[in-house]
Amino acid sequence: MLSVASGSSRGQFFHADDVGPNAMTTDSCKQPRLSPRDRIVEAARELFRRHGIRGIGVDAIADAASSNKMTLYRHFNSKDELIVECLQRAGMEMDGFWRALEDAHPGDGLAQLRAWVRLIAEHLGDDDCHCEMMSAAVQLTDEDHPGRSVIRKFKDAQRDRVVEVCRKAGVANAELLCDTLLLLIEGARVAQQSSGVQGPSVRFAEIADAAILSLSGSDAVPR
Amino acid sequence: MLSVASGSSRGQFFHADDVGPNAMTTDSCKQPRLSPRDRIVEAARELFRRHGIRGIGVDAIADAASSNKMTLYRHFNSKDELIVECLQRAGMEMDGFWRALEDAHPGDGLAQLRAWVRLIAEHLGDDDCHCEMMSAAVQLTDEDHPGRSVIRKFKDAQRDRVVEVCRKAGVANAELLCDTLLLLIEGARVAQQSSGVQGPSVRFAEIADAAILSLSGSDAVPR
DNA sequence: CGAAAATGTTACTGGTCGGTAACATCTGCG
DNA sequence: CGCAGATGTTACCGACCAGTAACATTTTCG
C-alpha cells in the first residue's frame, strides 16, 4: 500500500534521528511530545505552508509551537536559519519517501515511477500538497538567501535520482522522461495554486502515465 | 517574426487604451512619459517580479515610479487594489499576445501552438520570465485575496482559449493536449525558479513539441 | 538531592510597513 | 490669465516584526 506519509496531523512524518539532546519530555503512555526545537520547526513548516514564509512572524511560529520566541532564537540565530532547517527537513522527508518507494518495488524502476506519479496525483487534492521547496523558491526572491542553495541541492539530487530510476526502468532516454515527469509534477502543483483542483492538474495522472508509457518503450499496460 | 513582447525596458509592452484622463504630459519629441498611475502600476509589476509581492513596500513602488505614496493612494485605495490592477494588466498583455499569435498564423492552430511553445522556450532564459499570475498565486496565501479571483478567471480563460486553438488545430483530444501544454509550461517556469536555467526546463521545448506531435495525430505515434 | 542546562516570561529596541492628514506645487484648459 | 484638478512634500499614526536582555521556572541527569 506504500503508506509513507503518515503520523502527523497534516500528512507529514518525522525522523527520529538528529533531534538533539532531549527528544521527548517523557516516555510514559502520554503522546510523545516533540522537543521544543522540533515543535518549532514543524509549526514553522505548517505556518509557512498556510501563510507563506513572509506572511508569518516568529512570534506566531513560537506560539503555534507552544513555545516562545526566546527558545526559538536559542536554537536558530535568525528566521532565515529556521527557514533553512525547514527546507532541509522537507528534503529529508523526501529522501525517506524515495526509500519507501524503492522498498515497495525493489529493483522495479518502472513500478517506482508509476507509484510515484500515482501518489502525487492522489496527494494533489490535499490543501497542503504543494512542495515546500517550490513555494520557498518563489517566495525567497533574494538570490543570496541561504535557503536557495538548499533548494538547489535538493532539486539537483532529486533529478539525479529520478534519472537513475528511469535508467533502471530500462528507459532509453532516461533524462528526457525524468525531465518530462519533473515538469509535469511541478506544473500540476503550481497549476493547482492558480487554477484550483479542477484546473489542468486534474489530468496530471493521465498525462504522466502516458509519458511513462510512451517514453519507456514498454508494452506493458499500467496498473 | 512575431515580435509581440518589445518596447519597454524589461520586455513588456503597454496598451494605449484605458490609461485615464492624462496619458502623457507632453506630445513633444521627448520620450512619451506615462501618467503617474501607469508608472506606478508598471513599477509595481517590476518590483513585484524582482522582490515578491510581500517583499516590496508601497514607498519603494512610488519611489521607483518617480511618484509618491499619496498619488499612489489617490489611485488605489489599498496595496491589494494595486496588486489587482497589476494582475489585470498582465492578463491584458497576454490577451494581446494571443491576438498577435492569431495574426501571425491566421487559422493555423497547430502553427499557433508551436509558436507559443517556441516563444515561451525562448523567453525562459530571461530573468523576468516567470508568470506574474503564477508568482502571485503562490504568494497570495490568503484565499480571499481579491487578486485570486483575477488569477482564477485569467487561468480559466487561458485554458478555454488553448483548448479552442487545439480544436482548430484538428487535435482529437483537445483538452488533453491543452492541459499537457499548460502543465509543461507552468512546470518549466516554476522549475526554473528552483532548479535554475540548467534544470529540467532546458528540455521544455523538446518535450512540448513532442507532446504536440504525439497528440495532434499529424504523424503516427499511437499510444 | 542538587547543580547545570534548557525552557518560559516579560519587556524592550529599532526598524519597516500600510495608510492618512495637511499643505504646497504644478498642469492643463477655458 | 486664472481656476480647478491632479500631483508632490512632509510629517505622522498604529501595527507589526526581527531580534535582544534580564530574570524566573522547569527539566535533565550525575
Short mmCIF file of C-alpha atoms (C1' of nucleotides) in Angstrom, two decimals:
data_model
loop_
_atom_site.label_atom_id
_atom_site.label_comp_id
_atom_site.label_asym_id
_atom_site.label_seq_id
_atom_site.Cartn_x
_atom_site.Cartn_y
_atom_site.Cartn_z
CA MET A 1 0.00 0.00 0.00
CA LEU A 2 3.04 2.18 0.40
CA SER A 3 1.90 4.43 3.15
CA VAL A 4 4.92 6.61 3.54
CA ALA A 5 3.28 9.83 4.59
CA SER A 6 1.53 9.33 7.87
CA GLY A 7 1.86 10.10 11.53
CA SER A 8 1.29 13.79 11.95
CA SER A 9 -1.75 15.99 11.79
CA ARG A 10 -1.10 17.12 8.23
CA GLY A 11 0.19 14.08 6.45
CA GLN A 12 3.85 14.53 7.21
CA PHE A 13 6.17 12.31 9.16
CA PHE A 14 9.17 12.96 11.31
CA HIS A 15 12.58 11.46 11.57
CA ALA A 16 13.83 10.26 14.91
CA ASP A 17 17.46 10.92 14.08
CA ASP A 18 19.13 14.26 14.69
CA VAL A 19 16.70 15.62 17.18
CA GLY A 20 19.19 16.89 19.72
CA PRO A 21 19.69 16.10 23.39
CA ASN A 22 16.15 15.92 24.66
CA ALA A 23 13.86 14.48 22.12
CA MET A 24 10.86 13.86 24.31
CA THR A 25 9.89 15.10 27.71
CA THR A 26 8.63 11.76 28.87
CA ASP A 27 8.44 8.18 27.72
CA SER A 28 5.23 7.47 29.55
CA CYS A 29 1.99 6.46 27.91
CA LYS A 30 1.24 10.11 27.02
CA GLN A 31 1.53 11.20 23.46
CA PRO A 32 5.19 11.53 22.56
CA ARG A 33 5.73 15.26 22.74
CA LEU A 34 8.47 16.55 20.49
CA SER A 35 11.28 18.71 21.76
CA PRO A 36 10.69 22.45 21.60
CA ARG A 37 13.09 22.65 18.71
CA ASP A 38 11.17 20.10 16.67
CA ARG A 39 7.84 21.62 17.59
CA ILE A 40 9.10 24.97 16.39
CA VAL A 41 10.34 23.56 13.10
CA GLU A 42 7.14 21.67 12.41
CA ALA A 43 4.98 24.62 13.41
CA ALA A 44 7.05 26.80 11.12
CA ARG A 45 6.59 24.42 8.20
CA GLU A 46 2.87 24.33 8.77
CA LEU A 47 2.54 28.10 9.03
CA PHE A 48 4.88 28.71 6.12
CA ARG A 49 2.64 26.49 4.04
CA ARG A 50 -0.51 28.22 5.13
CA HIS A 51 0.57 31.84 5.19
CA GLY A 52 3.79 31.98 3.23
CA ILE A 53 7.31 32.45 4.51
CA ARG A 54 6.97 36.19 4.53
CA GLY A 55 3.42 36.10 5.78
CA ILE A 56 4.09 34.71 9.23
CA GLY A 57 6.16 36.09 12.06
CA VAL A 58 8.42 34.37 14.54
CA ASP A 59 6.06 35.20 17.37
CA ALA A 60 3.23 33.33 15.70
CA ILE A 61 5.53 30.38 14.99
CA ALA A 62 6.73 30.14 18.57
CA ASP A 63 3.16 30.47 19.78
CA ALA A 64 1.88 27.75 17.46
CA ALA A 65 4.69 25.51 18.71
CA SER A 66 3.53 26.09 22.30
CA SER A 67 6.91 27.64 22.88
CA ASN A 68 8.25 31.18 22.87
CA LYS A 69 10.41 33.43 20.82
CA MET A 70 13.44 33.17 23.11
CA THR A 71 13.65 29.41 22.77
CA LEU A 72 13.30 29.81 19.04
CA TYR A 73 16.23 32.18 18.92
CA ARG A 74 18.31 29.93 21.16
CA HIS A 75 18.06 27.21 18.50
CA PHE A 76 18.17 29.40 15.41
CA ASN A 77 20.22 32.54 15.11
CA SER A 78 17.71 34.06 12.75
CA LYS A 79 14.44 33.41 10.96
CA ASP A 80 16.44 32.60 7.85
CA GLU A 81 18.21 29.80 9.71
CA LEU A 82 14.84 28.42 10.70
CA ILE A 83 13.74 28.55 7.07
CA VAL A 84 16.85 26.62 6.08
CA GLU A 85 16.14 23.98 8.71
CA CYS A 86 12.55 23.62 7.45
CA LEU A 87 13.75 23.11 3.92
CA GLN A 88 16.38 20.58 4.96
CA ARG A 89 13.80 18.65 6.90
CA ALA A 90 11.43 18.66 3.94
CA GLY A 91 14.25 17.30 1.83
CA MET A 92 14.95 14.55 4.34
CA GLU A 93 11.32 13.53 4.26
CA MET A 94 11.50 13.27 0.51
CA ASP A 95 14.56 11.05 0.88
CA GLY A 96 12.55 8.77 3.11
CA PHE A 97 9.75 8.84 0.61
CA TRP A 98 12.02 7.56 -2.14
CA ARG A 99 13.49 4.91 0.13
CA ALA A 100 9.99 3.66 0.80
CA LEU A 101 9.31 3.67 -2.92
CA GLU A 102 12.38 1.53 -3.51
CA ASP A 103 11.34 -0.82 -0.70
CA ALA A 104 7.85 -1.17 -2.10
CA HIS A 105 9.04 -2.01 -5.61
CA PRO A 106 12.60 -3.29 -5.19
CA GLY A 107 14.52 -3.13 -8.41
CA ASP A 108 11.46 -2.30 -10.49
CA GLY A 109 12.14 1.22 -11.69
CA LEU A 110 9.06 1.36 -13.84
CA ALA A 111 6.83 0.44 -10.94
CA GLN A 112 8.55 3.04 -8.80
CA LEU A 113 7.90 5.72 -11.37
CA ARG A 114 4.27 4.73 -11.68
CA ALA A 115 3.81 4.61 -7.92
CA TRP A 116 5.45 8.00 -7.64
CA VAL A 117 3.07 9.52 -10.17
CA ARG A 118 0.08 7.85 -8.58
CA LEU A 119 0.98 9.04 -5.10
CA ILE A 120 1.50 12.60 -6.24
CA ALA A 121 -1.78 12.53 -8.12
CA GLU A 122 -3.60 11.27 -5.05
CA HIS A 123 -1.90 13.88 -2.92
CA LEU A 124 -2.80 16.70 -5.32
CA GLY A 125 -6.20 17.23 -3.82
CA ASP A 126 -4.86 17.91 -0.35
CA ASP A 127 -4.63 21.50 0.64
CA ASP A 128 -1.04 21.07 1.78
CA CYS A 129 0.08 19.30 -1.36
CA HIS A 130 2.34 21.96 -2.74
CA CYS A 131 6.02 21.36 -2.49
CA GLU A 132 7.71 23.39 0.22
CA MET A 133 10.76 23.72 -1.98
CA MET A 134 8.75 25.17 -4.84
CA SER A 135 6.88 27.66 -2.68
CA ALA A 136 10.08 28.74 -0.99
CA ALA A 137 11.82 29.14 -4.33
CA VAL A 138 9.13 31.57 -5.42
CA GLN A 139 8.97 33.42 -2.13
CA LEU A 140 12.70 33.74 -1.41
CA THR A 141 13.27 36.38 -4.04
CA ASP A 142 16.68 37.26 -2.68
CA GLU A 143 19.14 35.33 -4.80
CA ASP A 144 21.59 35.13 -1.92
CA HIS A 145 19.21 33.70 0.61
CA PRO A 146 20.82 30.65 2.25
CA GLY A 147 17.65 28.66 1.63
CA ARG A 148 18.14 28.86 -2.11
CA SER A 149 21.22 26.66 -2.05
CA VAL A 150 19.29 24.07 -0.05
CA ILE A 151 16.54 24.12 -2.65
CA ARG A 152 19.03 23.92 -5.47
CA LYS A 153 20.91 20.98 -3.98
CA PHE A 154 17.70 19.13 -3.29
CA LYS A 155 16.38 19.66 -6.78
CA ASP A 156 19.66 18.54 -8.34
CA ALA A 157 19.74 15.42 -6.18
CA GLN A 158 16.11 14.70 -6.99
CA ARG A 159 16.79 14.96 -10.67
CA ASP A 160 19.78 12.64 -10.41
CA ARG A 161 17.70 10.16 -8.50
CA VAL A 162 14.81 10.18 -10.94
CA VAL A 163 17.18 9.82 -13.87
CA GLU A 164 18.70 6.83 -12.17
CA VAL A 165 15.29 5.26 -11.60
CA CYS A 166 14.44 5.85 -15.25
CA ARG A 167 17.64 4.12 -16.26
CA LYS A 168 16.88 1.16 -14.03
CA ALA A 169 13.46 1.07 -15.63
CA GLY A 170 15.19 0.47 -18.93
CA VAL A 171 14.17 3.76 -20.44
CA ALA A 172 16.29 4.61 -23.44
CA ASN A 173 16.25 8.39 -22.99
CA ALA A 174 16.19 8.47 -19.22
CA GLU A 175 16.92 12.19 -18.97
CA LEU A 176 14.00 13.00 -21.23
CA LEU A 177 11.48 11.01 -19.24
CA CYS A 178 12.89 12.36 -16.00
CA ASP A 179 12.55 15.99 -17.03
CA THR A 180 9.13 15.35 -18.54
CA LEU A 181 7.85 13.95 -15.28
CA LEU A 182 9.50 16.69 -13.23
CA LEU A 183 7.97 19.41 -15.37
CA LEU A 184 4.55 17.76 -15.22
CA ILE A 185 4.72 17.39 -11.45
CA GLU A 186 5.87 20.92 -10.79
CA GLY A 187 3.31 22.16 -13.27
CA ALA A 188 0.49 20.20 -11.67
CA ARG A 189 1.34 21.53 -8.24
CA VAL A 190 1.66 25.14 -9.25
CA ALA A 191 -1.34 24.99 -11.58
CA GLN A 192 -3.38 23.90 -8.65
CA GLN A 193 -2.36 27.03 -6.80
CA SER A 194 -3.66 29.26 -9.55
CA SER A 195 -6.36 27.20 -11.26
CA GLY A 196 -7.65 25.11 -8.40
CA VAL A 197 -8.25 21.40 -8.23
CA GLN A 198 -10.40 21.40 -11.35
CA GLY A 199 -7.70 23.07 -13.43
CA PRO A 200 -5.22 21.39 -15.76
CA SER A 201 -3.84 19.33 -12.89
CA VAL A 202 -6.90 17.07 -12.97
CA ARG A 203 -5.35 15.34 -15.95
CA PHE A 204 -1.90 15.04 -14.39
CA ALA A 205 -2.03 11.30 -13.73
CA GLU A 206 -3.34 10.55 -17.19
CA ILE A 207 -0.69 12.71 -18.83
CA ALA A 208 2.18 11.44 -16.71
CA ASP A 209 1.20 7.82 -17.22
CA ALA A 210 1.08 8.40 -20.94
CA ALA A 211 4.54 9.92 -20.83
CA ILE A 212 5.92 6.93 -18.96
CA LEU A 213 4.24 4.56 -21.37
CA SER A 214 5.39 6.47 -24.41
CA LEU A 215 8.99 7.01 -23.38
CA SER A 216 9.64 3.75 -21.57
CA GLY A 217 9.01 1.82 -24.73
CA SER A 218 7.39 -0.98 -22.79
CA ASP A 219 4.26 -2.71 -24.00
CA ALA A 220 3.03 -3.37 -20.51
CA VAL A 221 -0.29 -1.82 -19.58
CA PRO A 222 -0.06 0.25 -16.42
CA ARG A 223 -1.81 -0.89 -13.27
CA MET B 1 9.00 37.06 -36.68
CA LEU B 2 6.19 37.58 -34.25
CA SER B 3 7.76 40.15 -32.01
CA VAL B 4 4.97 40.73 -29.59
CA ALA B 5 6.97 41.48 -26.49
CA SER B 6 9.02 44.58 -27.03
CA GLY B 7 9.08 48.24 -26.21
CA SER B 8 9.87 48.52 -22.53
CA SER B 9 12.98 48.06 -20.52
CA ARG B 10 12.08 44.58 -19.40
CA GLY B 11 10.41 43.01 -22.40
CA GLN B 12 6.89 44.09 -21.65
CA PHE B 13 4.59 46.28 -23.64
CA PHE B 14 1.84 48.66 -22.73
CA HIS B 15 -1.62 49.21 -24.00
CA ALA B 16 -2.67 52.67 -25.02
CA ASP B 17 -6.30 52.09 -24.13
CA ASP B 18 -7.67 52.71 -20.68
CA VAL B 19 -4.95 54.94 -19.41
CA GLY B 20 -7.13 57.57 -17.83
CA PRO B 21 -7.50 61.31 -18.42
CA ASN B 22 -3.92 62.43 -18.86
CA ALA B 23 -1.91 59.76 -20.55
CA MET B 24 1.18 61.80 -21.33
CA THR B 25 2.49 65.06 -20.04
CA THR B 26 3.63 66.26 -23.43
CA ASP B 27 3.39 65.23 -27.05
CA SER B 28 6.73 66.75 -27.97
CA CYS B 29 9.69 64.83 -29.28
CA LYS B 30 10.58 63.73 -25.72
CA GLN B 31 10.03 60.14 -24.72
CA PRO B 32 6.34 59.62 -24.10
CA ARG B 33 6.15 59.71 -20.33
CA LEU B 34 3.35 57.65 -18.86
CA SER B 35 0.84 59.04 -16.43
CA PRO B 36 1.73 58.67 -12.75
CA ARG B 37 -0.89 55.97 -12.47
CA ASP B 38 0.66 53.89 -15.23
CA ARG B 39 4.16 54.49 -13.96
CA ILE B 40 3.07 53.26 -10.56
CA VAL B 41 1.48 50.13 -11.97
CA GLU B 42 4.45 49.27 -14.14
CA ALA B 43 6.91 49.99 -11.36
CA ALA B 44 4.86 47.78 -9.08
CA ARG B 45 4.89 44.93 -11.60
CA GLU B 46 8.63 45.22 -11.98
CA LEU B 47 9.29 45.31 -8.25
CA PHE B 48 6.78 42.55 -7.53
CA ARG B 49 8.66 40.40 -10.01
CA ARG B 50 12.02 41.17 -8.51
CA HIS B 51 11.25 41.19 -4.81
CA GLY B 52 7.92 39.47 -4.46
CA ILE B 53 4.56 41.00 -3.66
CA ARG B 54 5.20 40.86 0.04
CA GLY B 55 8.82 41.81 -0.32
CA ILE B 56 8.31 45.35 -1.54
CA GLY B 57 6.57 48.26 0.10
CA VAL B 58 4.36 50.96 -1.33
CA ASP B 59 7.01 53.59 -0.60
CA ALA B 60 9.55 51.80 -2.76
CA ILE B 61 6.97 51.37 -5.52
CA ALA B 62 6.03 55.03 -5.54
CA ASP B 63 9.69 55.97 -5.48
CA ALA B 64 10.57 53.68 -8.37
CA ALA B 65 7.69 55.21 -10.30
CA SER B 66 9.15 58.68 -9.70
CA SER B 67 5.97 59.46 -7.84
CA ASN B 68 4.94 59.38 -4.21
CA LYS B 69 2.81 57.40 -1.87
CA MET B 70 -0.04 59.92 -1.78
CA THR B 71 -0.58 59.77 -5.52
CA LEU B 72 -0.48 56.01 -5.29
CA TYR B 73 -3.22 56.01 -2.68
CA ARG B 74 -5.27 58.51 -4.69
CA HIS B 75 -5.47 55.94 -7.49
CA PHE B 76 -5.65 52.78 -5.41
CA ASN B 77 -7.45 52.51 -2.13
CA SER B 78 -5.00 49.89 -0.91
CA LYS B 79 -1.96 47.91 -1.89
CA ASP B 80 -4.26 44.99 -2.63
CA GLU B 81 -6.10 47.09 -5.22
CA LEU B 82 -2.77 47.88 -6.84
CA ILE B 83 -1.97 44.19 -6.92
CA VAL B 84 -5.28 43.50 -8.62
CA GLU B 85 -4.58 46.17 -11.23
CA CYS B 86 -1.16 44.67 -11.91
CA LEU B 87 -2.67 41.25 -12.44
CA GLN B 88 -5.39 42.59 -14.70
CA ARG B 89 -2.83 44.40 -16.78
CA ALA B 90 -0.70 41.27 -17.06
CA GLY B 91 -3.79 39.43 -18.26
CA MET B 92 -4.49 42.07 -20.85
CA GLU B 93 -0.96 41.78 -22.17
CA MET B 94 -1.46 38.05 -22.52
CA ASP B 95 -4.63 38.73 -24.49
CA GLY B 96 -2.63 40.89 -26.86
CA PHE B 97 -0.02 38.18 -27.06
CA TRP B 98 -2.58 35.66 -28.24
CA ARG B 99 -4.08 38.12 -30.70
CA ALA B 100 -0.61 38.56 -32.20
CA LEU B 101 -0.24 34.81 -32.35
CA GLU B 102 -3.52 34.52 -34.26
CA ASP B 103 -2.44 37.31 -36.62
CA ALA B 104 0.91 35.66 -37.27
CA HIS B 105 -0.62 32.29 -38.10
CA PRO B 106 -4.22 33.01 -39.10
CA GLY B 107 -6.37 29.92 -38.88
CA ASP B 108 -3.42 27.60 -38.36
CA GLY B 109 -3.93 26.34 -34.83
CA LEU B 110 -1.03 23.95 -34.98
CA ALA B 111 1.35 26.70 -36.00
CA GLN B 112 -0.02 28.89 -33.20
CA LEU B 113 0.64 26.18 -30.66
CA ARG B 114 4.14 25.62 -31.93
CA ALA B 115 4.91 29.34 -31.99
CA TRP B 116 3.52 29.63 -28.47
CA VAL B 117 5.81 26.89 -27.22
CA ARG B 118 8.79 28.31 -29.06
CA LEU B 119 8.26 31.81 -27.70
CA ILE B 120 7.92 30.58 -24.16
CA ALA B 121 11.03 28.47 -24.54
CA GLU B 122 13.00 31.44 -25.84
CA HIS B 123 11.66 33.58 -23.05
CA LEU B 124 12.58 31.04 -20.40
CA GLY B 125 16.13 32.25 -20.08
CA ASP B 126 15.12 35.80 -19.22
CA ASP B 127 15.23 36.68 -15.57
CA ASP B 128 11.74 38.10 -15.71
CA CYS B 129 10.23 35.11 -17.46
CA HIS B 130 8.07 33.81 -14.70
CA CYS B 131 4.37 34.36 -15.00
CA GLU B 132 3.07 37.11 -12.75
CA MET B 133 -0.11 35.12 -12.24
CA MET B 134 1.78 32.08 -11.06
CA SER B 135 4.01 34.01 -8.67
CA ALA B 136 1.05 35.89 -7.29
CA ALA B 137 -0.90 32.68 -6.84
CA VAL B 138 1.87 31.29 -4.68
CA GLN B 139 2.44 34.48 -2.75
CA LEU B 140 -1.18 35.47 -2.09
CA THR B 141 -1.72 32.82 0.52
CA ASP B 142 -4.93 34.38 1.69
CA GLU B 143 -7.69 32.51 -0.09
CA ASP B 144 -9.93 35.57 0.00
CA HIS B 145 -7.48 37.97 -1.54
CA PRO B 146 -9.19 39.84 -4.40
CA GLY B 147 -6.27 39.06 -6.66
CA ARG B 148 -7.03 35.36 -6.53
CA SER B 149 -10.27 35.74 -8.48
CA VAL B 150 -8.39 37.68 -11.14
CA ILE B 151 -5.86 34.89 -11.41
CA ARG B 152 -8.57 32.28 -11.48
CA LYS B 153 -10.56 33.99 -14.20
CA PHE B 154 -7.46 34.52 -16.30
CA LYS B 155 -6.37 30.93 -15.98
CA ASP B 156 -9.83 29.65 -16.87
CA ALA B 157 -9.99 31.92 -19.91
CA GLN B 158 -6.50 30.87 -20.93
CA ARG B 159 -7.45 27.23 -20.73
CA ASP B 160 -10.58 27.79 -22.80
CA ARG B 161 -8.56 29.64 -25.38
CA VAL B 162 -5.86 26.99 -25.65
CA VAL B 163 -8.48 24.25 -25.91
CA GLU B 164 -10.09 26.16 -28.74
CA VAL B 165 -6.77 26.53 -30.53
CA CYS B 166 -6.15 22.81 -30.12
CA ARG B 167 -9.57 22.09 -31.63
CA LYS B 168 -8.85 24.35 -34.59
CA ALA B 169 -5.57 22.50 -34.96
CA GLY B 170 -7.59 19.37 -35.51
CA VAL B 171 -6.46 17.68 -32.35
CA ALA B 172 -8.75 14.83 -31.41
CA ASN B 173 -8.38 15.14 -27.65
CA ALA B 174 -8.02 18.89 -27.48
CA GLU B 175 -8.45 19.07 -23.71
CA LEU B 176 -5.66 16.58 -23.19
CA LEU B 177 -3.14 18.43 -25.33
CA CYS B 178 -4.20 21.73 -23.78
CA ASP B 179 -3.65 20.55 -20.22
CA THR B 180 -0.42 18.80 -21.17
CA LEU B 181 0.99 22.01 -22.56
CA LEU B 182 -0.28 24.08 -19.65
CA LEU B 183 1.30 21.74 -17.12
CA LEU B 184 4.57 21.69 -19.02
CA ILE B 185 4.66 25.47 -19.28
CA GLU B 186 3.85 26.09 -15.65
CA GLY B 187 6.30 23.39 -14.68
CA ALA B 188 9.07 24.84 -16.82
CA ARG B 189 8.61 28.27 -15.33
CA VAL B 190 8.48 27.18 -11.73
CA ALA B 191 11.26 24.64 -12.18
CA GLN B 192 13.46 27.45 -13.35
CA GLN B 193 12.82 29.26 -10.10
CA SER B 194 14.07 26.35 -8.04
CA SER B 195 16.45 24.50 -10.35
CA GLY B 196 17.82 27.32 -12.47
CA VAL B 197 18.14 27.57 -16.20
CA GLN B 198 20.01 24.29 -16.46
CA GLY B 199 17.29 22.38 -14.64
CA PRO B 200 14.53 20.31 -16.18
CA SER B 201 13.23 23.34 -18.05
CA VAL B 202 16.10 23.09 -20.53
CA ARG B 203 14.18 20.29 -22.22
CA PHE B 204 10.86 22.13 -22.22
CA ALA B 205 10.75 22.89 -25.94
CA GLU B 206 11.71 19.37 -26.87
CA ILE B 207 9.12 17.87 -24.55
CA ALA B 208 6.33 20.25 -25.54
CA ASP B 209 6.99 19.78 -29.24
CA ALA B 210 6.87 16.04 -28.76
CA ALA B 211 3.56 16.38 -26.97
CA ILE B 212 2.09 18.43 -29.81
CA LEU B 213 3.38 15.96 -32.35
CA SER B 214 2.13 12.98 -30.42
CA LEU B 215 -1.33 14.26 -29.59
CA SER B 216 -2.10 16.21 -32.72
CA GLY B 217 -2.18 12.98 -34.67
CA SER B 218 -0.48 14.66 -37.62
CA ASP B 219 2.17 11.98 -37.63
CA ALA B 220 1.83 8.48 -36.35
CA VAL B 221 2.84 7.96 -32.76
CA PRO B 222 -0.04 5.94 -31.44
CA ARG B 223 -0.44 5.44 -27.77
"C1'" DC C 1 19.12 15.59 46.13
"C1'" DG C 2 21.39 19.35 43.72
"C1'" DA C 3 23.63 21.66 40.14
"C1'" DA C 4 23.53 22.69 35.35
"C1'" DA C 5 21.21 23.16 31.35
"C1'" DA C 6 17.14 24.03 28.90
"C1'" DT C 7 12.97 26.43 28.69
"C1'" DG C 8 9.48 30.06 29.79
"C1'" DT C 9 8.05 35.09 30.76
"C1'" DT C 10 8.10 39.88 30.26
"C1'" DA C 11 9.60 43.85 28.40
"C1'" DC C 12 12.10 46.31 25.30
"C1'" DT C 13 14.58 48.23 20.84
"C1'" DG C 14 14.91 49.84 16.25
"C1'" DG C 15 13.05 49.37 12.04
"C1'" DT C 16 9.50 48.78 8.38
"C1'" DC C 17 5.06 48.92 6.58
"C1'" DG C 18 0.30 50.26 5.15
"C1'" DG C 19 -2.33 54.14 5.30
"C1'" DT C 20 -3.74 59.19 6.33
"C1'" DA C 21 -3.73 64.41 7.06
"C1'" DA C 22 -2.42 68.97 5.91
"C1'" DC C 23 -0.41 71.75 2.93
"C1'" DA C 24 2.40 73.19 -1.21
"C1'" DT C 25 3.10 72.93 -6.17
"C1'" DC C 26 2.30 72.01 -10.88
"C1'" DT C 27 -0.50 71.25 -15.07
"C1'" DG C 28 -3.99 71.62 -18.41
"C1'" DC C 29 -7.74 74.28 -20.19
"C1'" DG C 30 -11.45 77.68 -20.70
"C1'" DC D 1 -4.61 84.94 -17.17
"C1'" DG D 2 -6.95 82.26 -13.55
"C1'" DC D 3 -9.14 78.48 -11.80
"C1'" DA D 4 -9.60 73.53 -10.81
"C1'" DG D 5 -7.92 69.25 -10.56
"C1'" DA D 6 -4.03 66.42 -10.36
"C1'" DT D 7 0.33 65.81 -8.30
"C1'" DG D 8 4.20 66.38 -4.92
"C1'" DT D 9 6.10 67.01 0.04
"C1'" DT D 10 6.38 66.31 4.78
"C1'" DA D 11 5.02 64.51 8.78
"C1'" DC D 12 2.62 61.42 11.32
"C1'" DC D 13 -0.02 57.12 13.22
"C1'" DG D 14 -0.69 52.42 14.75
"C1'" DA D 15 0.51 47.93 13.88
"C1'" DC D 16 3.75 44.53 13.15
"C1'" DC D 17 8.18 42.36 13.06
"C1'" DA D 18 13.04 40.53 13.85
"C1'" DG D 19 15.96 40.24 17.44
"C1'" DT D 20 17.81 41.01 22.49
"C1'" DA D 21 18.21 41.45 27.67
"C1'" DA D 22 17.20 40.15 32.25
"C1'" DC D 23 15.16 37.17 35.09
"C1'" DA D 24 12.10 33.16 36.65
"C1'" DT D 25 10.95 28.40 36.11
"C1'" DT D 26 11.26 23.69 34.81
"C1'" DT D 27 13.69 19.64 33.33
"C1'" DT D 28 17.61 16.62 33.00
"C1'" DC D 29 20.99 13.81 34.92
"C1'" DG D 30 25.16 12.79 37.63
#
